[in-house]
PDB file of C-alpha atoms and ligand atoms in Angstrom:
ATOM      1  CA  MET A   1     -25.119  70.964  26.264  1.00 93.00           C
ATOM      2  CA  LEU A   2     -24.821  69.578  30.611  1.00 96.00           C
ATOM      3  CA  THR A   3     -26.035  65.687  30.946  1.00 97.00           C
ATOM      4  CA  LEU A   4     -26.258  63.527  34.140  1.00 98.00           C
ATOM      5  CA  LYS A   5     -25.385  60.270  33.390  1.00 98.00           C
ATOM      6  CA  SER A   6     -26.909  57.223  35.403  1.00 98.00           C
ATOM      7  CA  PRO A   7     -25.011  54.915  36.932  1.00 97.00           C
ATOM      8  CA  ARG A   8     -25.101  52.748  33.895  1.00 97.00           C
ATOM      9  CA  GLU A   9     -23.732  55.114  31.517  1.00 98.00           C
ATOM     10  CA  ILE A  10     -20.572  55.639  33.968  1.00 98.00           C
ATOM     11  CA  ASP A  11     -19.919  52.247  33.185  1.00 98.00           C
ATOM     12  CA  ILE A  12     -19.602  52.738  29.732  1.00 98.00           C
ATOM     13  CA  MET A  13     -17.294  55.903  30.962  1.00 98.00           C
ATOM     14  CA  LYS A  14     -14.899  53.710  32.734  1.00 98.00           C
ATOM     15  CA  THR A  15     -15.068  51.100  30.271  1.00 98.00           C
ATOM     16  CA  SER A  16     -13.825  53.316  27.626  1.00 98.00           C
ATOM     17  CA  GLY A  17     -11.532  54.909  30.438  1.00 98.00           C
ATOM     18  CA  GLN A  18      -9.973  51.548  31.159  1.00 98.00           C
ATOM     19  CA  ILE A  19      -8.899  50.950  27.877  1.00 98.00           C
ATOM     20  CA  LEU A  20      -7.283  54.810  27.461  1.00 98.00           C
ATOM     21  CA  ALA A  21      -5.638  53.733  30.692  1.00 99.00           C
ATOM     22  CA  GLY A  22      -4.294  50.752  29.686  1.00 98.00           C
ATOM     23  CA  ILE A  23      -2.806  53.087  26.838  1.00 99.00           C
ATOM     24  CA  HIS A  24      -0.777  55.031  28.934  1.00 99.00           C
ATOM     25  CA  GLU A  25       0.885  52.197  31.012  1.00 98.00           C
ATOM     26  CA  GLU A  26       1.952  51.460  27.940  1.00 98.00           C
ATOM     27  CA  LEU A  27       3.285  54.840  27.340  1.00 98.00           C
ATOM     28  CA  ARG A  28       6.049  54.690  30.226  1.00 98.00           C
ATOM     29  CA  ASP A  29       8.044  52.118  28.361  1.00 98.00           C
ATOM     30  CA  PHE A  30       6.978  53.008  24.843  1.00 98.00           C
ATOM     31  CA  ILE A  31       8.481  56.764  25.118  1.00 99.00           C
ATOM     32  CA  ARG A  32      12.042  57.116  24.824  1.00 98.00           C
ATOM     33  CA  PRO A  33      14.536  58.511  23.398  1.00 98.00           C
ATOM     34  CA  GLY A  34      14.643  58.438  19.654  1.00 98.00           C
ATOM     35  CA  ILE A  35      11.426  57.828  18.285  1.00 98.00           C
ATOM     36  CA  THR A  36       9.172  60.569  17.527  1.00 99.00           C
ATOM     37  CA  THR A  37       5.948  61.773  17.642  1.00 99.00           C
ATOM     38  CA  LEU A  38       3.955  60.800  15.196  1.00 98.00           C
ATOM     39  CA  ASP A  39       5.513  57.003  16.739  1.00 99.00           C
ATOM     40  CA  ILE A  40       3.526  57.632  19.808  1.00 99.00           C
ATOM     41  CA  ASP A  41       0.485  58.727  17.455  1.00 99.00           C
ATOM     42  CA  GLY A  42       1.257  55.395  15.888  1.00 99.00           C
ATOM     43  CA  PHE A  43       1.193  53.264  18.789  1.00 99.00           C
ATOM     44  CA  VAL A  44      -2.058  55.177  20.823  1.00 99.00           C
ATOM     45  CA  HIS A  45      -4.287  54.687  17.381  1.00 99.00           C
ATOM     46  CA  GLU A  46      -3.251  50.561  16.481  1.00 98.00           C
ATOM     47  CA  ARG A  47      -3.762  50.056  20.749  1.00 98.00           C
ATOM     48  CA  ILE A  48      -7.149  52.021  19.980  1.00 98.00           C
ATOM     49  CA  GLU A  49      -8.721  50.261  17.403  1.00 98.00           C
ATOM     50  CA  LYS A  50      -7.397  46.715  19.066  1.00 98.00           C
ATOM     51  CA  ALA A  51      -9.456  47.611  21.743  1.00 98.00           C
ATOM     52  CA  ASP A  52     -12.714  47.607  19.200  1.00 98.00           C
ATOM     53  CA  ALA A  53     -12.393  51.390  20.139  1.00 98.00           C
ATOM     54  CA  ILE A  54     -12.802  54.764  18.287  1.00 98.00           C
ATOM     55  CA  ALA A  55     -10.062  57.649  18.496  1.00 98.00           C
ATOM     56  CA  SER A  56     -12.122  59.915  18.942  1.00 98.00           C
ATOM     57  CA  GLN A  57     -10.250  62.623  18.258  1.00 98.00           C
ATOM     58  CA  ILE A  58      -9.441  62.109  14.749  1.00 98.00           C
ATOM     59  CA  GLY A  59     -12.086  64.765  12.444  1.00 97.00           C
ATOM     60  CA  TYR A  60     -13.142  66.795  15.750  1.00 97.00           C
ATOM     61  CA  GLU A  61     -12.872  70.446  14.254  1.00 96.00           C
ATOM     62  CA  GLY A  62     -11.050  68.784  11.099  1.00 97.00           C
ATOM     63  CA  TYR A  63      -8.046  67.828  13.898  1.00 98.00           C
ATOM     64  CA  GLN A  64      -6.410  64.318  11.945  1.00 98.00           C
ATOM     65  CA  HIS A  65      -4.522  62.716  14.493  1.00 98.00           C
ATOM     66  CA  ALA A  66      -5.626  60.136  17.485  1.00 99.00           C
ATOM     67  CA  THR A  67      -3.368  61.502  20.096  1.00 99.00           C
ATOM     68  CA  CYS A  68      -1.199  65.176  21.045  1.00 99.00           C
ATOM     69  CA  THR A  69       2.177  65.627  21.255  1.00 99.00           C
ATOM     70  CA  SER A  70       3.094  68.665  23.304  1.00 99.00           C
ATOM     71  CA  VAL A  71       6.789  68.897  23.810  1.00 99.00           C
ATOM     72  CA  ASN A  72       8.397  71.100  26.360  1.00 99.00           C
ATOM     73  CA  ASP A  73       7.208  74.947  25.657  1.00 99.00           C
ATOM     74  CA  GLU A  74       4.409  73.612  23.961  1.00 99.00           C
ATOM     75  CA  ILE A  75       1.170  73.507  26.216  1.00 99.00           C
ATOM     76  CA  CYS A  76      -1.241  71.250  24.509  1.00 98.00           C
ATOM     77  CA  HIS A  77      -2.945  69.898  21.047  1.00 98.00           C
ATOM     78  CA  GLY A  78       0.715  69.170  19.556  1.00 99.00           C
ATOM     79  CA  ILE A  79       0.571  67.624  16.159  1.00 98.00           C
ATOM     80  CA  PRO A  80       2.476  64.746  15.946  1.00 98.00           C
ATOM     81  CA  SER A  81       4.725  64.467  13.413  1.00 98.00           C
ATOM     82  CA  ASP A  82       8.738  63.384  11.919  1.00 98.00           C
ATOM     83  CA  ARG A  83      10.071  65.476  15.512  1.00 98.00           C
ATOM     84  CA  VAL A  84      12.251  63.210  17.315  1.00 98.00           C
ATOM     85  CA  LEU A  85      12.380  63.545  21.165  1.00 99.00           C
ATOM     86  CA  ASN A  86      16.111  63.832  22.823  1.00 98.00           C
ATOM     87  CA  GLU A  87      17.018  62.757  26.369  1.00 98.00           C
ATOM     88  CA  GLY A  88      15.477  64.959  28.415  1.00 98.00           C
ATOM     89  CA  ASP A  89      12.702  65.966  26.651  1.00 99.00           C
ATOM     90  CA  LEU A  90       9.261  66.285  28.558  1.00 99.00           C
ATOM     91  CA  VAL A  91       5.885  64.893  25.953  1.00 99.00           C
ATOM     92  CA  LYS A  92       2.397  65.664  26.892  1.00 99.00           C
ATOM     93  CA  VAL A  93       0.636  62.587  24.977  1.00 99.00           C
ATOM     94  CA  ASP A  94      -3.500  63.548  24.869  1.00 99.00           C
ATOM     95  CA  PHE A  95      -6.231  61.467  23.575  1.00 99.00           C
ATOM     96  CA  CYS A  96      -9.669  60.320  23.640  1.00 99.00           C
ATOM     97  CA  VAL A  97     -11.311  57.131  22.993  1.00 98.00           C
ATOM     98  CA  ASP A  98     -14.694  56.179  22.962  1.00 98.00           C
ATOM     99  CA  TYR A  99     -15.936  52.527  23.275  1.00 98.00           C
ATOM    100  CA  GLN A 100     -19.819  52.027  22.622  1.00 97.00           C
ATOM    101  CA  GLY A 101     -20.296  55.948  23.296  1.00 97.00           C
ATOM    102  CA  GLY A 102     -19.120  56.639  26.388  1.00 98.00           C
ATOM    103  CA  ILE A 103     -16.007  59.217  25.743  1.00 98.00           C
ATOM    104  CA  SER A 104     -12.670  59.061  27.998  1.00 98.00           C
ATOM    105  CA  ASP A 105     -10.319  61.576  27.802  1.00 98.00           C
ATOM    106  CA  SER A 106      -7.085  61.735  29.888  1.00 99.00           C
ATOM    107  CA  CYS A 107      -3.573  63.316  29.236  1.00 99.00           C
ATOM    108  CA  TRP A 108      -0.099  62.432  30.487  1.00 99.00           C
ATOM    109  CA  SER A 109       3.499  63.725  30.577  1.00 99.00           C
ATOM    110  CA  TYR A 110       6.431  61.783  30.160  1.00 99.00           C
ATOM    111  CA  ALA A 111      10.704  62.202  30.943  1.00 99.00           C
ATOM    112  CA  VAL A 112      12.284  61.134  27.660  1.00 99.00           C
ATOM    113  CA  GLY A 113      14.830  59.358  29.758  1.00 98.00           C
ATOM    114  CA  GLU A 114      16.230  60.865  32.037  1.00 98.00           C
ATOM    115  CA  VAL A 115      15.050  64.857  32.964  1.00 98.00           C
ATOM    116  CA  SER A 116      16.475  67.591  34.904  1.00 98.00           C
ATOM    117  CA  ASP A 117      15.299  68.176  38.336  1.00 98.00           C
ATOM    118  CA  GLU A 118      13.386  71.147  37.030  1.00 98.00           C
ATOM    119  CA  VAL A 119      11.406  68.703  34.896  1.00 99.00           C
ATOM    120  CA  LYS A 120      10.507  66.246  37.667  1.00 99.00           C
ATOM    121  CA  ASP A 121       9.636  69.603  40.209  1.00 98.00           C
ATOM    122  CA  LEU A 122       7.551  70.241  37.424  1.00 99.00           C
ATOM    123  CA  MET A 123       5.645  67.039  36.738  1.00 99.00           C
ATOM    124  CA  GLU A 124       4.871  65.832  40.675  1.00 98.00           C
ATOM    125  CA  VAL A 125       3.245  69.561  41.019  1.00 99.00           C
ATOM    126  CA  THR A 126       1.541  69.456  37.903  1.00 99.00           C
ATOM    127  CA  LYS A 127       0.370  65.690  38.794  1.00 99.00           C
ATOM    128  CA  GLU A 128      -0.962  67.268  42.291  1.00 99.00           C
ATOM    129  CA  ALA A 129      -2.369  69.840  41.709  1.00 99.00           C
ATOM    130  CA  MET A 130      -4.448  67.434  39.379  1.00 99.00           C
ATOM    131  CA  TYR A 131      -5.876  64.931  42.010  1.00 99.00           C
ATOM    132  CA  ARG A 132      -6.037  68.469  44.366  1.00 99.00           C
ATOM    133  CA  GLY A 133      -8.786  69.801  41.786  1.00 99.00           C
ATOM    134  CA  ILE A 134     -10.120  65.914  41.639  1.00 99.00           C
ATOM    135  CA  GLU A 135     -10.531  65.377  45.283  1.00 98.00           C
ATOM    136  CA  GLN A 136     -13.227  69.189  45.462  1.00 99.00           C
ATOM    137  CA  ALA A 137     -15.375  67.640  42.769  1.00 99.00           C
ATOM    138  CA  VAL A 138     -17.408  66.338  45.313  1.00 98.00           C
ATOM    139  CA  VAL A 139     -21.892  67.017  45.336  1.00 98.00           C
ATOM    140  CA  GLY A 140     -22.531  69.532  46.617  1.00 96.00           C
ATOM    141  CA  ASN A 141     -18.761  71.713  46.422  1.00 98.00           C
ATOM    142  CA  ARG A 142     -18.878  74.514  42.680  1.00 98.00           C
ATOM    143  CA  ILE A 143     -16.773  74.756  40.478  1.00 98.00           C
ATOM    144  CA  GLY A 144     -14.383  77.485  41.524  1.00 98.00           C
ATOM    145  CA  ASP A 145     -13.821  75.121  44.182  1.00 99.00           C
ATOM    146  CA  ILE A 146     -11.589  72.997  42.050  1.00 99.00           C
ATOM    147  CA  GLY A 147     -10.161  75.900  40.057  1.00 99.00           C
ATOM    148  CA  HIS A 148      -9.455  77.374  43.514  1.00 98.00           C
ATOM    149  CA  ALA A 149      -7.421  74.190  44.463  1.00 99.00           C
ATOM    150  CA  ILE A 150      -5.747  73.332  41.899  1.00 99.00           C
ATOM    151  CA  GLN A 151      -4.713  77.259  41.648  1.00 98.00           C
ATOM    152  CA  SER A 152      -3.626  77.678  45.229  1.00 98.00           C
ATOM    153  CA  PHE A 153      -1.126  74.907  44.959  1.00 99.00           C
ATOM    154  CA  ALA A 154       0.033  75.485  41.772  1.00 98.00           C
ATOM    155  CA  GLU A 155       0.607  79.227  42.303  1.00 98.00           C
ATOM    156  CA  SER A 156       2.157  78.083  46.102  1.00 98.00           C
ATOM    157  CA  ARG A 157       5.256  76.595  44.566  1.00 98.00           C
ATOM    158  CA  GLY A 158       6.035  79.313  41.950  1.00 98.00           C
ATOM    159  CA  TYR A 159       4.207  77.814  39.114  1.00 98.00           C
ATOM    160  CA  GLY A 160       1.803  78.965  36.237  1.00 98.00           C
ATOM    161  CA  VAL A 161      -2.081  78.105  36.114  1.00 98.00           C
ATOM    162  CA  VAL A 162      -2.841  78.442  32.197  1.00 98.00           C
ATOM    163  CA  ARG A 163      -5.812  80.058  31.134  1.00 98.00           C
ATOM    164  CA  ASP A 164      -7.126  79.097  27.836  1.00 98.00           C
ATOM    165  CA  PHE A 165      -7.488  75.029  28.013  1.00 98.00           C
ATOM    166  CA  ILE A 166     -10.098  74.401  30.607  1.00 98.00           C
ATOM    167  CA  GLY A 167     -11.234  71.061  31.611  1.00 99.00           C
ATOM    168  CA  HIS A 168     -15.036  70.085  29.967  1.00 98.00           C
ATOM    169  CA  GLY A 169     -17.530  68.169  30.826  1.00 98.00           C
ATOM    170  CA  ILE A 170     -17.568  65.059  28.961  1.00 98.00           C
ATOM    171  CA  GLY A 171     -20.084  62.719  26.987  1.00 97.00           C
ATOM    172  CA  PRO A 172     -21.751  62.516  24.823  1.00 95.00           C
ATOM    173  CA  SER A 173     -19.131  64.338  22.627  1.00 96.00           C
ATOM    174  CA  ILE A 174     -15.863  65.078  23.753  1.00 98.00           C
ATOM    175  CA  HIS A 175     -16.942  69.182  25.572  1.00 98.00           C
ATOM    176  CA  GLU A 176     -19.266  69.960  26.659  1.00 98.00           C
ATOM    177  CA  GLU A 177     -20.222  71.535  29.643  1.00 98.00           C
ATOM    178  CA  PRO A 178     -19.428  72.683  32.314  1.00 98.00           C
ATOM    179  CA  ALA A 179     -16.061  74.065  31.720  1.00 98.00           C
ATOM    180  CA  VAL A 180     -14.435  73.571  34.060  1.00 98.00           C
ATOM    181  CA  PRO A 181     -11.265  76.065  35.039  1.00 98.00           C
ATOM    182  CA  HIS A 182      -7.946  75.573  37.037  1.00 98.00           C
ATOM    183  CA  TYR A 183      -8.035  79.235  38.380  1.00 98.00           C
ATOM    184  CA  GLY A 184     -11.160  79.996  40.567  1.00 98.00           C
ATOM    185  CA  GLN A 185     -12.374  81.356  43.973  1.00 98.00           C
ATOM    186  CA  ALA A 186     -13.173  78.645  46.016  1.00 98.00           C
ATOM    187  CA  GLY A 187     -17.708  78.535  46.445  1.00 98.00           C
ATOM    188  CA  ARG A 188     -18.478  80.471  43.312  1.00 98.00           C
ATOM    189  CA  GLY A 189     -18.950  78.696  40.022  1.00 98.00           C
ATOM    190  CA  GLN A 190     -21.902  76.410  39.088  1.00 98.00           C
ATOM    191  CA  ARG A 191     -23.226  73.637  42.214  1.00 98.00           C
ATOM    192  CA  LEU A 192     -21.351  70.054  41.286  1.00 98.00           C
ATOM    193  CA  ARG A 193     -24.078  67.560  41.375  1.00 98.00           C
ATOM    194  CA  GLU A 194     -23.962  63.376  41.468  1.00 98.00           C
ATOM    195  CA  GLY A 195     -23.702  62.538  37.595  1.00 98.00           C
ATOM    196  CA  MET A 196     -22.221  65.486  36.231  1.00 98.00           C
ATOM    197  CA  THR A 197     -18.747  63.708  34.273  1.00 98.00           C
ATOM    198  CA  ILE A 198     -15.840  66.145  33.648  1.00 98.00           C
ATOM    199  CA  THR A 199     -12.585  66.536  32.975  1.00 99.00           C
ATOM    200  CA  ILE A 200      -9.614  68.146  35.491  1.00 99.00           C
ATOM    201  CA  GLU A 201      -6.659  68.911  33.340  1.00 99.00           C
ATOM    202  CA  PRO A 202      -4.062  71.738  34.789  1.00 99.00           C
ATOM    203  CA  MET A 203      -1.397  72.539  32.496  1.00 99.00           C
ATOM    204  CA  ILE A 204       1.004  73.910  34.202  1.00 99.00           C
ATOM    205  CA  THR A 205       3.744  76.426  33.798  1.00 99.00           C
ATOM    206  CA  THR A 206       7.759  77.322  35.215  1.00 98.00           C
ATOM    207  CA  GLY A 207       6.442  80.876  34.232  1.00 98.00           C
ATOM    208  CA  ASP A 208       4.009  82.912  33.348  1.00 96.00           C
ATOM    209  CA  TRP A 209      -0.006  81.387  32.455  1.00 97.00           C
ATOM    210  CA  ASN A 210       0.462  83.480  29.368  1.00 98.00           C
ATOM    211  CA  ILE A 211       0.302  81.327  25.796  1.00 98.00           C
ATOM    212  CA  SER A 212       1.211  81.460  21.736  1.00 98.00           C
ATOM    213  CA  LEU A 213      -0.238  79.606  18.719  1.00 98.00           C
ATOM    214  CA  ASP A 214       1.384  77.628  15.953  1.00 98.00           C
ATOM    215  CA  GLU A 215       0.715  78.545  12.156  1.00 98.00           C
ATOM    216  CA  ASP A 216      -0.221  75.525  11.753  1.00 98.00           C
ATOM    217  CA  GLY A 217      -3.722  77.229  14.446  1.00 98.00           C
ATOM    218  CA  TRP A 218      -3.684  74.091  16.492  1.00 98.00           C
ATOM    219  CA  THR A 219      -0.192  74.067  18.620  1.00 98.00           C
ATOM    220  CA  ALA A 220       0.112  76.119  22.359  1.00 99.00           C
ATOM    221  CA  ARG A 221       2.823  76.926  23.498  1.00 98.00           C
ATOM    222  CA  THR A 222       4.109  78.744  26.680  1.00 98.00           C
ATOM    223  CA  ALA A 223       4.312  83.456  25.456  1.00 98.00           C
ATOM    224  CA  ASP A 224       7.574  83.344  27.607  1.00 98.00           C
ATOM    225  CA  GLY A 225       9.283  79.650  26.765  1.00 98.00           C
ATOM    226  CA  SER A 226       9.505  77.985  29.407  1.00 98.00           C
ATOM    227  CA  LEU A 227       8.637  74.515  30.770  1.00 99.00           C
ATOM    228  CA  CYS A 228       4.545  73.582  30.687  1.00 99.00           C
ATOM    229  CA  ALA A 229       3.228  69.776  32.286  1.00 99.00           C
ATOM    230  CA  GLN A 230      -0.099  68.646  32.085  1.00 99.00           C
ATOM    231  CA  TYR A 231      -2.323  66.043  33.582  1.00 99.00           C
ATOM    232  CA  GLU A 232      -6.372  65.029  32.846  1.00 99.00           C
ATOM    233  CA  HIS A 233      -8.105  62.456  34.577  1.00 99.00           C
ATOM    234  CA  SER A 234     -11.731  62.716  33.705  1.00 99.00           C
ATOM    235  CA  LEU A 235     -14.079  61.601  36.283  1.00 98.00           C
ATOM    236  CA  ALA A 236     -17.602  60.935  37.102  1.00 98.00           C
ATOM    237  CA  ILE A 237     -18.948  63.477  40.565  1.00 98.00           C
ATOM    238  CA  THR A 238     -21.189  60.086  42.493  1.00 98.00           C
ATOM    239  CA  LYS A 239     -22.706  60.932  46.033  1.00 97.00           C
ATOM    240  CA  ASP A 240     -20.008  58.434  46.810  1.00 97.00           C
ATOM    241  CA  GLY A 241     -17.375  60.733  45.528  1.00 98.00           C
ATOM    242  CA  PRO A 242     -15.510  61.277  42.089  1.00 98.00           C
ATOM    243  CA  VAL A 243     -15.008  58.304  40.894  1.00 98.00           C
ATOM    244  CA  ILE A 244     -12.007  59.196  38.246  1.00 98.00           C
ATOM    245  CA  THR A 245     -12.632  56.799  34.916  1.00 98.00           C
ATOM    246  CA  THR A 246      -9.025  56.762  33.414  1.00 98.00           C
ATOM    247  CA  LEU A 247      -7.008  55.912  36.808  1.00 98.00           C
ATOM    248  CA  GLN A 248      -4.367  53.286  36.045  1.00 98.00           C
ATOM    249  CA  LYS A 249      -2.534  50.704  37.553  1.00 97.00           C
ATOM    250  CA  GLU A 250       0.850  52.376  39.679  1.00 91.00           C
TER     251      GLU A 250
HETATM  252  N1  MF3 B 301      -7.714  65.598  24.681  1.00 63.85           N
HETATM  253  C1  MF3 B 301      -8.593  67.496  24.321  1.00 63.85           C
HETATM  254  C2  MF3 B 301      -8.819  67.594  25.666  1.00 63.85           C
HETATM  255  O1  MF3 B 301      -8.616  67.627  26.381  1.00 63.85           O
HETATM  256  C3  MF3 B 301      -8.930  67.397  22.995  1.00 63.85           C
HETATM  257  C4  MF3 B 301      -8.062  67.573  21.516  1.00 63.85           C
HETATM  258  S1  MF3 B 301      -9.031  67.984  21.089  1.00 63.85           S
HETATM  259  C5  MF3 B 301      -7.941  67.649  19.200  1.00 63.85           C
HETATM  260  O2  MF3 B 301      -9.604  68.481  25.442  1.00 63.85           O
HETATM  261  F1  MF3 B 301      -8.758  68.183  18.128  1.00 63.85           F
HETATM  262  F2  MF3 B 301      -7.201  68.866  19.538  1.00 63.85           F
HETATM  263  F3  MF3 B 301      -8.011  66.159  19.448  1.00 63.85           F
HETATM  264 CO1   CO B 302      -9.870  67.180  28.208  1.00 63.85          CO
END
């Protein structure tokens, strides 16, 4: 379902988005060598509840955790476990927050301790790709403008753009219309309208975009074993341009 949100509804999404962003800010210090991905999940879950909000990934299509924690070649939907993070790892932490019916969704990539230049560059390019996509999220543009901006930038740097997982409309549930691919042709697809709320969440790899799914039915990883980074913001399309609801402090 595609719903257009009123300024009031967007304000509620901003509230959940600020709770979510604040938790990501705290994760910058929390994530270090020696902790497990389940430690991250516990930390995030506790913070969400402390804010009187709901960890809306729990129970979503049978998923049982507040977060998805995906390490190195894992693209997304990694299940928190007793896996210990080591110096040099790249971990993506993705979660949703529901505050009084306003839902936000944001994923961030974290370097565990000191990481290689290869990881640093992948992280930088992926974040920049996300913001280039967000810049295109203006009234009158089309869905394809977002994907085109992301794909052309990432591929110009020699990286791959995952096809199997895409951005989405958000609210009243986590995944709504429209579908927001991170690849595509400029000027194609649905026109963007005031009041649409979407996520933009490119998954960029140092290799190609083919995925393989683990036996757990959730964890998606690169088929070629290459590294993957991801950044995701939720945003509202307004007549004043894109308003990111999950913006973090520098
Ligand atoms: N936060 C994810 C997204 O960006 C959704 C994860 S679905 C879950 O779309 F079931 F794994 F939680
Ligand atoms: Co999402």
